[in-house]
Coordinates of C-alpha atoms in Angstrom, one line a residue:
Chain A
M220 CA -34.2 -15.3 -47.6
N221 CA -35.3 -18.7 -48.7
T222 CA -33.3 -18.5 -52.0
Y223 CA -30.3 -17.5 -49.9
I224 CA -30.7 -20.5 -47.7
I225 CA -31.0 -22.8 -50.6
K226 CA -28.0 -21.3 -52.3
R227 CA -26.0 -21.6 -49.2
L228 CA -27.1 -25.2 -48.6
T229 CA -26.0 -26.1 -52.1
A230 CA -22.6 -24.5 -51.6
M231 CA -22.3 -26.4 -48.3
V232 CA -23.1 -29.7 -50.0
V233 CA -20.6 -29.0 -52.8
T234 CA -17.9 -28.0 -50.3
L235 CA -18.5 -31.1 -48.3
W236 CA -18.4 -33.3 -51.4
L237 CA -15.2 -31.6 -52.3
I238 CA -13.7 -32.4 -48.9
V239 CA -14.8 -36.0 -49.1
T240 CA -13.5 -36.4 -52.6
L241 CA -10.2 -34.6 -51.7
T242 CA -9.6 -36.7 -48.6
F243 CA -10.6 -39.9 -50.4
F244 CA -8.3 -39.6 -53.4
L245 CA -5.5 -38.0 -51.3
M246 CA -5.5 -41.0 -49.0
H247 CA -5.7 -43.5 -51.7
S248 CA -3.0 -41.8 -53.8
L249 CA -0.5 -42.9 -51.2
P250 CA 1.8 -45.7 -52.4
G251 CA 1.4 -49.1 -51.0
S252 CA -1.4 -50.5 -48.8
P253 CA -1.7 -49.6 -45.1
F254 CA -0.8 -53.2 -44.2
N255 CA 2.7 -53.2 -45.7
Q256 CA 4.4 -52.4 -42.4
E257 CA 3.3 -55.8 -41.0
R258 CA 5.8 -58.0 -42.6
T259 CA 4.5 -61.2 -41.1
T260 CA 1.2 -61.3 -43.0
S261 CA 1.1 -63.9 -45.6
E262 CA -0.2 -63.4 -49.1
A263 CA -3.6 -64.9 -48.3
V264 CA -4.0 -62.9 -45.1
Q265 CA -3.0 -59.8 -47.1
K266 CA -5.6 -60.6 -49.7
N267 CA -8.3 -61.2 -47.1
L268 CA -7.5 -57.9 -45.3
E269 CA -7.7 -56.0 -48.6
A270 CA -11.0 -57.7 -49.3
F271 CA -12.3 -56.8 -45.9
Y272 CA -11.5 -53.1 -46.4
H273 CA -12.6 -53.3 -50.0
L274 CA -9.1 -52.2 -51.1
D275 CA -9.1 -54.8 -53.9
E276 CA -11.9 -53.1 -55.8
P277 CA -11.3 -50.4 -58.4
L278 CA -10.8 -47.0 -56.9
L279 CA -14.0 -45.5 -58.3
V280 CA -16.0 -48.4 -56.9
Q281 CA -14.4 -47.8 -53.5
Y282 CA -15.2 -44.1 -53.9
G283 CA -18.8 -44.8 -54.7
S284 CA -19.3 -47.1 -51.8
Y285 CA -17.5 -44.7 -49.4
L286 CA -19.9 -41.9 -50.5
K287 CA -22.8 -44.3 -50.0
S288 CA -21.7 -45.3 -46.5
L289 CA -21.2 -41.6 -45.7
L290 CA -24.8 -40.9 -46.6
T291 CA -25.8 -43.5 -44.0
L292 CA -23.3 -41.8 -41.6
D293 CA -21.1 -44.8 -41.5
F294 CA -17.4 -44.0 -41.5
G295 CA -16.2 -47.6 -41.7
P296 CA -13.8 -49.5 -39.6
S297 CA -10.4 -48.4 -38.3
I298 CA -7.4 -50.1 -40.0
K299 CA -5.0 -50.1 -37.0
N300 CA -7.6 -51.1 -34.5
S301 CA -9.7 -53.5 -36.4
S302 CA -12.1 -54.0 -33.5
Q303 CA -13.1 -50.4 -33.6
D304 CA -15.3 -48.5 -35.9
V305 CA -14.6 -44.9 -36.7
N306 CA -18.1 -44.2 -35.6
D307 CA -17.3 -45.7 -32.1
M308 CA -14.3 -43.4 -31.9
L309 CA -16.3 -40.4 -32.9
G310 CA -19.1 -41.4 -30.5
R311 CA -16.7 -41.7 -27.6
G312 CA -14.5 -38.7 -28.5
F313 CA -17.0 -36.2 -29.7
P314 CA -18.9 -35.6 -26.4
I315 CA -15.7 -34.8 -24.6
S316 CA -14.4 -32.5 -27.4
F317 CA -17.8 -30.9 -27.6
E318 CA -17.8 -30.2 -23.9
L319 CA -14.3 -28.7 -24.1
G320 CA -15.2 -26.7 -27.2
L321 CA -18.5 -25.4 -25.8
W322 CA -17.0 -24.3 -22.5
T323 CA -14.1 -22.7 -24.2
L324 CA -16.5 -20.8 -26.5
L325 CA -18.6 -19.6 -23.5
V326 CA -15.6 -18.6 -21.5
A327 CA -14.0 -16.8 -24.5
I328 CA -17.2 -14.9 -25.4
T329 CA -18.2 -13.8 -21.9
S330 CA -14.7 -12.8 -20.8
G331 CA -13.9 -11.3 -24.2
I332 CA -17.0 -9.1 -24.2
I333 CA -16.5 -8.0 -20.6
L334 CA -12.9 -7.1 -21.2
G335 CA -13.7 -5.3 -24.4
V336 CA -16.6 -3.3 -22.9
V337 CA -14.6 -2.3 -19.8
A338 CA -11.7 -1.2 -22.0
S339 CA -14.0 0.9 -24.2
L340 CA -15.7 2.6 -21.3
R341 CA -12.3 3.6 -19.9
H342 CA -10.9 4.5 -23.3
N343 CA -7.2 5.4 -23.1
G344 CA -7.2 4.8 -19.4
I345 CA -5.0 2.4 -17.4
I346 CA -7.7 -0.3 -17.6
D347 CA -8.0 0.1 -21.3
Y348 CA -4.2 -0.4 -21.8
L349 CA -4.2 -3.3 -19.4
A350 CA -7.1 -5.0 -21.2
M351 CA -5.6 -4.5 -24.6
T352 CA -2.2 -5.7 -23.5
I353 CA -3.8 -8.9 -22.2
A354 CA -5.6 -9.1 -25.6
V355 CA -2.5 -8.7 -27.8
V356 CA -0.5 -11.1 -25.6
G357 CA -3.5 -13.6 -25.9
I358 CA -3.4 -13.3 -29.7
S359 CA 0.4 -13.7 -29.9
V360 CA 1.0 -16.7 -27.6
P361 CA 0.2 -20.0 -29.3
N362 CA -2.2 -22.1 -27.3
F363 CA 0.3 -25.0 -26.8
V364 CA 2.7 -22.5 -25.2
M365 CA -0.2 -21.2 -23.0
A366 CA -1.1 -24.7 -22.0
T367 CA 2.4 -25.5 -20.9
L368 CA 2.8 -22.3 -19.0
L369 CA -0.5 -23.0 -17.2
I370 CA 0.5 -26.6 -16.3
Q371 CA 3.8 -25.4 -15.1
Q372 CA 2.5 -22.6 -13.0
L373 CA -0.9 -23.8 -11.7
A374 CA -0.4 -27.5 -11.6
V375 CA 3.2 -28.2 -10.9
K376 CA 4.6 -25.1 -9.1
W377 CA 1.4 -24.4 -7.2
P378 CA -0.7 -27.6 -7.4
I379 CA -4.1 -26.0 -7.5
F380 CA -5.3 -27.9 -10.6
P381 CA -4.6 -31.4 -11.8
V382 CA -1.9 -31.7 -14.5
A383 CA -3.9 -33.7 -17.1
T384 CA -6.8 -35.9 -18.0
W385 CA -10.5 -35.1 -18.0
S386 CA -12.7 -36.4 -15.2
S387 CA -13.8 -33.6 -12.8
S388 CA -14.6 -30.0 -13.2
M389 CA -11.2 -29.2 -11.7
H390 CA -9.6 -31.0 -14.6
M391 CA -11.4 -28.9 -17.1
V392 CA -10.1 -25.5 -15.9
L393 CA -6.6 -25.5 -17.4
P394 CA -7.5 -26.9 -20.8
I395 CA -10.4 -24.5 -21.2
L396 CA -8.2 -21.5 -20.1
A397 CA -5.4 -22.5 -22.5
L398 CA -7.8 -22.9 -25.4
A399 CA -9.9 -19.8 -24.6
T400 CA -7.2 -17.2 -24.4
G401 CA -6.7 -16.6 -28.1
P402 CA -10.4 -16.4 -29.0
M403 CA -11.0 -14.2 -25.9
A404 CA -8.4 -11.8 -27.0
I405 CA -9.9 -11.5 -30.5
I406 CA -13.4 -10.9 -29.1
A407 CA -12.1 -8.4 -26.6
R408 CA -10.3 -6.3 -29.3
L409 CA -13.3 -6.5 -31.7
T410 CA -15.8 -5.5 -28.9
R411 CA -13.6 -2.6 -27.9
T412 CA -13.3 -1.2 -31.4
S413 CA -17.0 -1.5 -32.2
M414 CA -18.0 -0.2 -28.8
L415 CA -15.9 2.9 -29.2
E416 CA -17.6 3.5 -32.5
V417 CA -21.1 2.9 -31.2
L418 CA -20.6 5.0 -28.1
T419 CA -20.2 8.2 -30.2
Q420 CA -23.5 7.6 -32.0
D421 CA -26.4 10.0 -31.6
Y422 CA -28.7 7.4 -30.2
I423 CA -26.4 6.9 -27.3
R424 CA -26.5 10.6 -26.6
T425 CA -30.3 10.5 -26.8
A426 CA -30.3 7.6 -24.3
K427 CA -28.1 9.6 -22.0
A428 CA -30.3 12.7 -22.4
K429 CA -33.3 10.6 -21.4
G430 CA -31.5 10.0 -18.2
L431 CA -31.1 6.2 -18.5
S432 CA -28.7 4.6 -16.2
P433 CA -25.2 4.0 -17.6
F434 CA -25.7 0.2 -17.2
K435 CA -28.8 0.3 -19.3
I436 CA -27.2 2.4 -21.9
V437 CA -24.2 0.1 -22.3
V438 CA -26.1 -3.2 -22.2
K439 CA -29.3 -2.3 -24.0
H440 CA -28.3 0.3 -26.4
A441 CA -24.6 0.1 -27.1
L442 CA -23.7 -3.5 -26.7
R443 CA -26.5 -4.8 -28.9
N444 CA -25.1 -2.9 -31.8
A445 CA -21.5 -3.4 -31.0
L446 CA -21.8 -7.1 -30.9
L447 CA -22.6 -7.5 -34.6
P448 CA -18.9 -7.6 -35.7
V449 CA -18.3 -10.1 -33.0
V450 CA -20.9 -12.4 -34.4
T451 CA -19.2 -12.4 -37.8
V452 CA -16.0 -13.9 -36.4
L453 CA -17.7 -16.6 -34.4
G454 CA -17.4 -19.0 -37.3
T455 CA -13.7 -18.5 -37.7
L456 CA -13.3 -18.7 -33.9
A457 CA -15.1 -22.0 -33.8
A458 CA -12.7 -23.2 -36.4
S459 CA -9.6 -22.1 -34.5
I460 CA -11.0 -23.6 -31.2
L461 CA -11.6 -26.9 -33.1
T462 CA -8.1 -27.1 -34.4
G463 CA -6.9 -25.9 -31.1
T464 CA -8.4 -29.0 -29.4
F465 CA -5.9 -31.2 -31.3
V466 CA -2.9 -29.8 -29.4
I467 CA -4.8 -29.2 -26.2
E468 CA -6.1 -32.7 -26.0
K469 CA -2.7 -34.0 -26.8
I470 CA -1.0 -31.9 -24.1
F471 CA -3.6 -32.6 -21.4
A472 CA -4.1 -36.3 -22.5
I473 CA -7.8 -35.7 -22.9
P474 CA -9.5 -38.7 -24.7
G475 CA -11.4 -36.5 -27.1
M476 CA -11.8 -36.5 -30.9
G477 CA -8.7 -34.4 -31.4
K478 CA -6.6 -37.1 -29.7
Y479 CA -8.0 -39.8 -32.1
F480 CA -7.3 -37.5 -35.0
V481 CA -3.7 -36.8 -34.0
D482 CA -3.1 -40.5 -33.2
S483 CA -4.6 -41.5 -36.5
I484 CA -2.2 -39.2 -38.3
S485 CA 0.9 -40.6 -36.6
N486 CA -0.5 -44.1 -37.1
R487 CA -1.4 -43.4 -40.8
D488 CA -4.8 -44.9 -40.0
Y489 CA -6.5 -43.7 -43.2
P490 CA -10.2 -44.4 -42.5
V491 CA -9.9 -42.6 -39.2
I492 CA -8.2 -39.6 -40.8
M493 CA -10.9 -39.5 -43.4
G494 CA -13.7 -39.9 -41.0
T495 CA -12.6 -37.3 -38.6
T496 CA -11.7 -34.8 -41.3
V497 CA -15.2 -35.2 -42.9
F498 CA -16.8 -34.9 -39.5
Y499 CA -14.8 -31.8 -38.4
S500 CA -15.5 -30.2 -41.8
T501 CA -19.2 -30.8 -41.5
I502 CA -19.3 -29.2 -38.0
L503 CA -17.3 -26.2 -39.3
I504 CA -19.4 -25.7 -42.4
V505 CA -22.6 -25.9 -40.5
M506 CA -21.2 -23.5 -37.9
L507 CA -20.3 -20.9 -40.6
F508 CA -23.8 -21.3 -42.1
L509 CA -25.5 -20.8 -38.7
V510 CA -23.4 -17.7 -37.9
D511 CA -24.3 -16.2 -41.3
L512 CA -28.0 -16.9 -40.6
M513 CA -27.7 -15.5 -37.1
Y514 CA -26.1 -12.3 -38.5
G515 CA -29.0 -11.8 -40.7
I516 CA -31.5 -12.2 -37.9
L517 CA -29.6 -10.0 -35.5
D518 CA -29.2 -7.1 -37.9
P519 CA -32.4 -6.5 -39.8
R520 CA -30.6 -4.1 -42.1
I521 CA -28.8 -7.0 -43.7
K522 CA -30.7 -8.6 -46.5
L523 CA -29.0 -12.0 -46.9
H524 CA -30.0 -12.6 -50.5
K525 CA -28.8 -9.2 -51.6
K526 CA -25.4 -9.7 -50.0
E527 CA -25.2 -12.9 -52.0
G528 CA -25.6 -11.2 -55.4
K529 CA -22.9 -8.6 -54.8
Chain B
M160 CA -5.7 55.0 -18.6
E161 CA -2.8 57.3 -18.6
L162 CA -0.6 54.7 -19.8
R163 CA -2.8 54.1 -22.8
K164 CA -2.8 57.7 -23.7
Q165 CA 0.9 57.8 -23.5
H166 CA 1.0 54.8 -25.8
E167 CA -1.3 56.2 -28.4
S168 CA 0.6 59.5 -28.5
N169 CA 3.7 57.6 -28.9
I170 CA 2.7 55.8 -31.9
S171 CA 0.2 57.9 -33.9
P172 CA 2.4 60.8 -34.7
E173 CA 5.3 58.7 -36.0
V174 CA 3.2 56.1 -37.8
P175 CA 0.8 57.8 -40.2
D176 CA -2.0 55.9 -41.7
E177 CA -0.7 56.2 -45.2
W178 CA 2.0 53.8 -44.4
F179 CA -0.5 51.0 -44.2
V180 CA -0.7 50.1 -47.9
P181 CA -1.9 46.6 -49.0
K182 CA 0.9 44.5 -50.4
P183 CA 0.6 44.2 -54.1
K184 CA -0.9 40.8 -55.0
D185 CA 1.5 38.4 -56.5
R186 CA -0.2 35.6 -58.3
N187 CA 2.8 33.2 -58.3
E188 CA 3.4 33.6 -54.7
A189 CA -0.2 32.9 -53.7
E190 CA -0.2 29.7 -55.8
A191 CA 3.1 28.5 -54.6
V192 CA 3.2 25.3 -52.7
V193 CA 4.7 26.0 -49.3
R194 CA 5.3 22.5 -48.1
P195 CA 6.8 19.7 -50.3
S196 CA 4.1 17.5 -51.6
L197 CA 3.9 14.1 -50.1
S198 CA 3.1 11.0 -52.1
Y199 CA 0.7 8.4 -50.7
W200 CA 3.7 6.2 -49.5
Q201 CA 5.6 9.1 -47.9
D202 CA 2.5 10.2 -46.1
S203 CA 1.8 6.6 -44.9
W204 CA 5.4 6.2 -43.8
R205 CA 5.2 9.4 -41.9
R206 CA 2.1 8.2 -40.1
L207 CA 3.6 4.8 -39.4
L208 CA 6.7 6.5 -37.9
K209 CA 4.4 8.2 -35.4
N210 CA 3.0 4.9 -34.2
K211 CA 5.4 3.8 -31.6
L212 CA 4.1 0.3 -31.1
A213 CA 4.1 -0.5 -34.8
M214 CA 7.6 0.9 -35.2
G215 CA 8.6 -1.2 -32.2
G216 CA 7.2 -4.3 -34.1
L217 CA 9.0 -3.3 -37.3
V218 CA 12.4 -2.8 -35.5
F219 CA 12.0 -6.1 -33.8
L220 CA 11.3 -7.9 -37.1
V221 CA 14.3 -6.2 -38.7
L222 CA 16.5 -7.3 -35.8
L223 CA 15.0 -10.8 -36.1
V224 CA 15.9 -11.1 -39.8
F225 CA 19.3 -9.8 -39.0
M226 CA 19.8 -12.3 -36.2
A227 CA 18.5 -15.2 -38.4
I228 CA 21.2 -14.4 -40.9
I229 CA 24.2 -13.8 -38.5
G230 CA 22.9 -15.3 -35.2
P231 CA 24.4 -18.8 -35.6
L232 CA 27.8 -17.2 -36.3
L233 CA 27.8 -15.3 -33.1
S234 CA 27.9 -18.4 -30.9
P235 CA 31.1 -20.4 -30.8
H236 CA 28.9 -23.6 -30.9
T237 CA 27.5 -25.3 -33.9
L238 CA 24.5 -27.5 -34.3
D239 CA 26.6 -30.6 -33.4
Q240 CA 25.5 -32.9 -30.7
E241 CA 27.8 -33.3 -27.7
L242 CA 26.3 -35.7 -25.2
T243 CA 28.6 -34.6 -22.3
R244 CA 26.7 -31.3 -22.0
Q245 CA 23.1 -32.3 -21.9
N246 CA 20.4 -29.9 -20.7
L247 CA 22.7 -27.3 -19.3
P248 CA 21.0 -24.1 -18.1
P249 CA 21.7 -20.8 -19.8
S250 CA 25.2 -19.5 -18.9
S251 CA 27.9 -17.4 -20.3
E252 CA 29.1 -20.4 -22.2
Y253 CA 25.7 -21.5 -23.6
W254 CA 23.6 -18.3 -23.7
F255 CA 20.3 -20.1 -24.1
G256 CA 21.4 -23.4 -22.5
T257 CA 21.6 -26.8 -24.3
D258 CA 19.1 -29.5 -25.1
E259 CA 19.0 -33.2 -24.3
L260 CA 21.5 -33.9 -27.1
G261 CA 23.8 -31.2 -25.9
R262 CA 23.1 -28.9 -28.8
D263 CA 23.4 -25.2 -28.2
V264 CA 19.8 -23.7 -27.9
F265 CA 21.1 -20.3 -29.0
T266 CA 22.4 -21.6 -32.3
R267 CA 19.3 -23.7 -32.8
T268 CA 17.0 -20.8 -32.1
W269 CA 18.4 -18.8 -35.0
H270 CA 18.4 -21.7 -37.3
G271 CA 14.8 -22.2 -36.4
A272 CA 14.2 -18.5 -37.0
R273 CA 15.5 -19.0 -40.6
V274 CA 12.9 -21.8 -41.2
S275 CA 10.0 -19.9 -39.5
L276 CA 10.8 -16.6 -41.4
F277 CA 11.3 -18.5 -44.6
V278 CA 8.0 -20.3 -44.3
G279 CA 6.2 -17.0 -43.5
A280 CA 7.9 -15.1 -46.4
A281 CA 7.3 -17.9 -48.9
A282 CA 3.7 -18.4 -48.0
A283 CA 3.1 -14.6 -48.2
L284 CA 4.8 -14.4 -51.6
I285 CA 2.8 -17.3 -53.1
D286 CA -0.4 -16.0 -51.6
F287 CA 0.4 -12.6 -53.0
I288 CA 1.1 -13.9 -56.6
I289 CA -1.9 -16.2 -56.8
G290 CA -4.3 -13.9 -54.9
V291 CA -3.5 -10.8 -56.9
I292 CA -3.7 -12.6 -60.3
Y293 CA -7.0 -14.5 -59.4
G294 CA -8.6 -11.6 -57.6
G295 CA -7.4 -9.1 -60.2
I296 CA -8.9 -11.0 -63.1
A297 CA -12.1 -11.8 -61.3
G298 CA -12.6 -8.2 -60.3
Y299 CA -11.6 -6.6 -63.6
K300 CA -13.4 -9.0 -65.9
G301 CA -16.5 -8.9 -63.7
G302 CA -19.8 -10.4 -64.8
R303 CA -19.9 -14.1 -65.6
T304 CA -16.2 -14.7 -65.1
D305 CA -16.3 -13.0 -61.7
N306 CA -19.4 -15.0 -60.7
L307 CA -17.8 -18.3 -61.6
M308 CA -14.5 -17.5 -60.0
M309 CA -16.1 -16.3 -56.8
R310 CA -18.3 -19.4 -56.6
I311 CA -15.1 -21.5 -56.7
V312 CA -13.6 -19.3 -54.0
E313 CA -16.7 -19.5 -51.9
I314 CA -16.6 -23.3 -51.9
L315 CA -12.8 -23.3 -51.2
Y316 CA -13.4 -20.8 -48.4
G317 CA -15.6 -23.3 -46.6
L318 CA -12.6 -25.7 -46.4
P319 CA -11.2 -25.7 -42.9
Y320 CA -7.7 -24.3 -43.4
L321 CA -5.6 -26.2 -40.9
L322 CA -7.5 -29.5 -41.6
V323 CA -6.6 -29.3 -45.3
V324 CA -3.0 -28.4 -44.4
I325 CA -2.8 -31.4 -42.0
L326 CA -4.3 -33.7 -44.7
L327 CA -1.9 -32.5 -47.3
M328 CA 1.0 -32.9 -44.9
V329 CA 0.0 -36.5 -44.2
V330 CA -0.1 -37.3 -47.9
L331 CA 2.9 -35.3 -49.2
G332 CA 5.0 -36.2 -46.2
P333 CA 6.5 -33.8 -43.7
G334 CA 9.1 -31.3 -44.8
L335 CA 9.8 -27.7 -45.5
S336 CA 8.7 -27.5 -49.2
T337 CA 5.5 -29.5 -48.5
I338 CA 4.6 -27.1 -45.6
I339 CA 4.8 -24.2 -48.1
V340 CA 2.8 -26.0 -50.7
A341 CA 0.1 -27.0 -48.1
L342 CA -0.1 -23.5 -46.7
S343 CA -0.5 -22.0 -50.2
V344 CA -3.3 -24.4 -51.4
T345 CA -5.9 -22.5 -49.4
G346 CA -3.9 -19.5 -48.2
W347 CA -4.4 -17.3 -51.3
I348 CA -8.2 -17.2 -50.9
G349 CA -8.3 -14.3 -48.5
M350 CA -5.9 -12.3 -50.7
A351 CA -8.0 -13.0 -53.8
R352 CA -11.1 -11.8 -52.1
I353 CA -9.5 -8.5 -50.9
V354 CA -7.9 -7.8 -54.3
R355 CA -11.2 -8.5 -56.1
G356 CA -13.2 -6.2 -53.9
Q357 CA -10.6 -3.4 -54.4
V358 CA -10.4 -3.9 -58.1
L359 CA -14.2 -3.9 -58.5
Q360 CA -14.3 -0.5 -56.8
I361 CA -11.2 1.1 -58.5
K362 CA -11.9 -0.1 -62.0
N363 CA -14.7 2.4 -62.3
Y364 CA -12.6 5.4 -61.5
E365 CA -11.9 8.0 -64.1
F366 CA -8.2 7.4 -64.4
V367 CA -8.8 3.8 -65.4
L368 CA -11.3 5.0 -68.0
A369 CA -8.7 7.5 -69.2
S370 CA -6.2 4.7 -69.5
K371 CA -8.7 2.6 -71.4
T372 CA -9.5 5.4 -73.9
F373 CA -5.8 5.7 -74.7
G374 CA -6.0 2.0 -75.7
T375 CA -3.9 0.6 -72.9
K376 CA -3.8 -3.2 -72.8
T377 CA -5.6 -5.0 -70.0
G378 CA -2.4 -6.4 -68.5
R379 CA -0.9 -2.9 -68.3
I380 CA -4.0 -1.5 -66.7
L381 CA -3.9 -4.2 -64.1
R382 CA -0.3 -3.6 -63.4
K383 CA 0.0 0.1 -63.7
N384 CA -3.4 1.4 -62.6
L385 CA -5.1 -1.1 -60.4
L386 CA -2.4 -2.9 -58.5
P387 CA -0.6 0.2 -57.1
N388 CA -3.9 1.5 -55.8
T389 CA -4.8 -1.8 -54.1
M390 CA -1.3 -2.1 -52.4
G391 CA -2.5 -0.7 -49.1
P392 CA -5.0 -3.5 -48.2
I393 CA -2.7 -6.0 -49.8
I394 CA 0.2 -5.1 -47.5
V395 CA -2.1 -5.2 -44.5
Q396 CA -3.3 -8.7 -45.5
L397 CA 0.3 -9.8 -46.0
T398 CA 1.2 -8.8 -42.5
L399 CA -1.6 -11.1 -41.4
T400 CA -0.5 -13.9 -43.7
V401 CA 3.1 -14.1 -42.4
P402 CA 2.2 -14.8 -38.7
T403 CA -0.6 -17.2 -39.7
A404 CA 1.9 -19.2 -41.8
I405 CA 4.5 -19.1 -39.0
F406 CA 1.9 -20.2 -36.5
A407 CA 0.7 -23.0 -38.8
E408 CA 4.3 -24.2 -39.2
A409 CA 4.8 -24.2 -35.4
F410 CA 1.4 -26.0 -35.0
L411 CA 2.3 -28.6 -37.6
S412 CA 5.8 -29.2 -36.2
F413 CA 4.2 -29.5 -32.8
L414 CA 2.0 -32.3 -34.1
G415 CA 5.1 -33.9 -35.6
L416 CA 4.0 -33.1 -39.2
G417 CA 6.3 -30.2 -39.9
I418 CA 10.0 -29.9 -40.3
Q419 CA 11.9 -33.1 -39.7
P420 CA 15.1 -33.6 -37.8
P421 CA 18.0 -32.7 -38.1
H422 CA 16.4 -29.5 -39.4
T423 CA 14.8 -27.4 -36.7
S424 CA 12.1 -24.8 -36.3
W425 CA 10.6 -23.0 -33.4
G426 CA 7.5 -25.2 -33.3
M427 CA 9.7 -28.3 -33.2
M428 CA 11.9 -26.9 -30.4
A429 CA 8.8 -26.0 -28.4
N430 CA 7.5 -29.5 -28.9
D431 CA 10.8 -31.0 -27.7
G432 CA 11.0 -28.5 -24.8
L433 CA 7.4 -29.2 -23.8
S434 CA 8.2 -32.8 -22.8
T435 CA 11.0 -31.8 -20.6
I436 CA 9.4 -28.7 -19.0
L437 CA 8.4 -30.8 -15.9
S438 CA 12.0 -31.7 -15.4
G439 CA 12.7 -28.1 -15.0
Y440 CA 14.5 -27.5 -18.3
W441 CA 12.5 -24.3 -18.8
W442 CA 14.9 -22.7 -21.3
R443 CA 14.3 -25.4 -23.9
L444 CA 10.6 -24.3 -24.2
F445 CA 11.0 -20.7 -23.2
F446 CA 13.3 -19.4 -26.0
P447 CA 11.4 -20.9 -29.0
A448 CA 8.1 -20.1 -27.4
F449 CA 9.2 -16.5 -26.6
F450 CA 10.3 -15.9 -30.2
I451 CA 7.1 -17.4 -31.7
S452 CA 5.0 -15.2 -29.5
A453 CA 7.2 -12.1 -30.0
T454 CA 7.1 -12.5 -33.8
M455 CA 3.4 -12.9 -33.8
F456 CA 3.1 -9.9 -31.6
A457 CA 5.3 -7.8 -33.8
F458 CA 3.5 -8.7 -36.9
N459 CA 0.1 -8.0 -35.2
V460 CA 1.0 -4.5 -34.0
L461 CA 2.8 -3.8 -37.3
G462 CA -0.3 -4.9 -39.2
D463 CA -2.6 -2.7 -37.0
G464 CA -0.3 0.2 -37.5
L465 CA -0.1 -0.3 -41.3
Q466 CA -3.9 -0.6 -41.5
D467 CA -4.2 2.9 -39.9
A468 CA -1.2 4.3 -41.8
L469 CA -2.3 3.1 -45.2
D470 CA -5.9 4.0 -44.9
P471 CA -6.4 7.0 -47.2
K472 CA -9.5 8.0 -45.3
L473 CA -7.4 8.8 -42.2
R474 CA -5.1 10.9 -44.3
R475 CA -4.5 14.4 -42.8

């Protein structure tokens, strides 16, 4: 177990380093300096600006100092908004994005599991077909389309929820719904498949023979085993929710991290792009790692270090 | 009772027991194959035909390709702007309506279909080539080579797919070819992992050993023995790659990083349509969004169907 964790941690660090290096050199391979658009700047101002952002130093030196500042969790200043640090942006945007992401994950997991379990208990019944239709539609419809449909139907046609922004709990409903549909559908399908498999197992028959209540059988005996495959996809789901926040925050004008990221792309604000990319990647990599650890804890049959050697 | 007696008396005198002689055994006949033998592919195809949903998806996709080729020719309108006919709703003249520059949405939808399908097909092809070669070599060589190659894959696997794609798009600049390059940079990893797993398993089978004893070269073994037997999972993976690529293109175009005007794609049309949906021009979002969703749906059900059809364990 310990060797596994160490191995994984090393791989994580290497992956992160790769991301940092990749983003750094990609950003710096772009021709011209980021200030070229501003024609009015004089030679001296240009020099000063470059000195301020250390752009006049050799690339490797810049790379070294960027790595060093990353170790102290300093992402540097923004180029377009010189008054702002990337850290400030992350500090302001992250709590909002985190709230959105966490609620989405919760909604997706609970509704997905309920949908999947109900479908499996009514296998090939009307409810099953209904649930799986919802699931396949949820997988097929991109979240930006879902978001627009929700706004049009539930905010414009019938003004139940506010159209955009992020201030009250009512504001949160539509973005969360739009973002949660896809992951919910994936969880529902996975839960249904593995529940159907688990429900035919001998130990379920034993539980029935013991006279346990159907509720107890499903929750305590079946679901616990059926949820393992669901846990494995949590990492990928978190990734898709995270990238989903880019468009959802853009559509709903939510001042989260995704909005900064998208804005920084259209503004070509390289330090912000780099900072957010590194930040996002770290979250994702840590998530994947935690999911793998959780999987090992939930299923004692899985020996993590053995899986590694295979 | 009486009836039975009558019955017995009717039969027994005329049908003596001697008539019942065992038929002489014919070796050839017993060994003969009654039904024509089915190859793996025929069998899979037969099973896929039975899956109505998957066939529906397949038919839709075939129609889609067909429409992408001839669709723009069906409409009397071209991609040209005509500012006198802005934002017209669908009618017999403009089947899918027009956009804010007076362009025919029907024509644009099929031009967009070409881009989306091309991106999907190109990404799948590149993933297939790189993934099969990389995974095939890693799985077949095994040992140290495999270990090293899989370490690299493991590290790359941790890279967040869409983030890397976005990053590359920023650097390479938006456009069709850069989308395909960006999608392929990390897209092949899933394929490589699947091919490697399959090859690891199959390379120990007797027919590969037989091939080796005949002195077959490694390349030929990979091509003739291993690849055909891994085709099932590869095809299933490809049906997942294509919608992922189409979705990624739509996503990028939606963020303004994808296809650039005057070219069009479904994602870009959806992005354009989104800003006008509140003005009631629903057709501008509906048609591209519908075709993105329907294509994803079709690929998903086809992939599910293929997974069942190509699984030799389910063979009956």
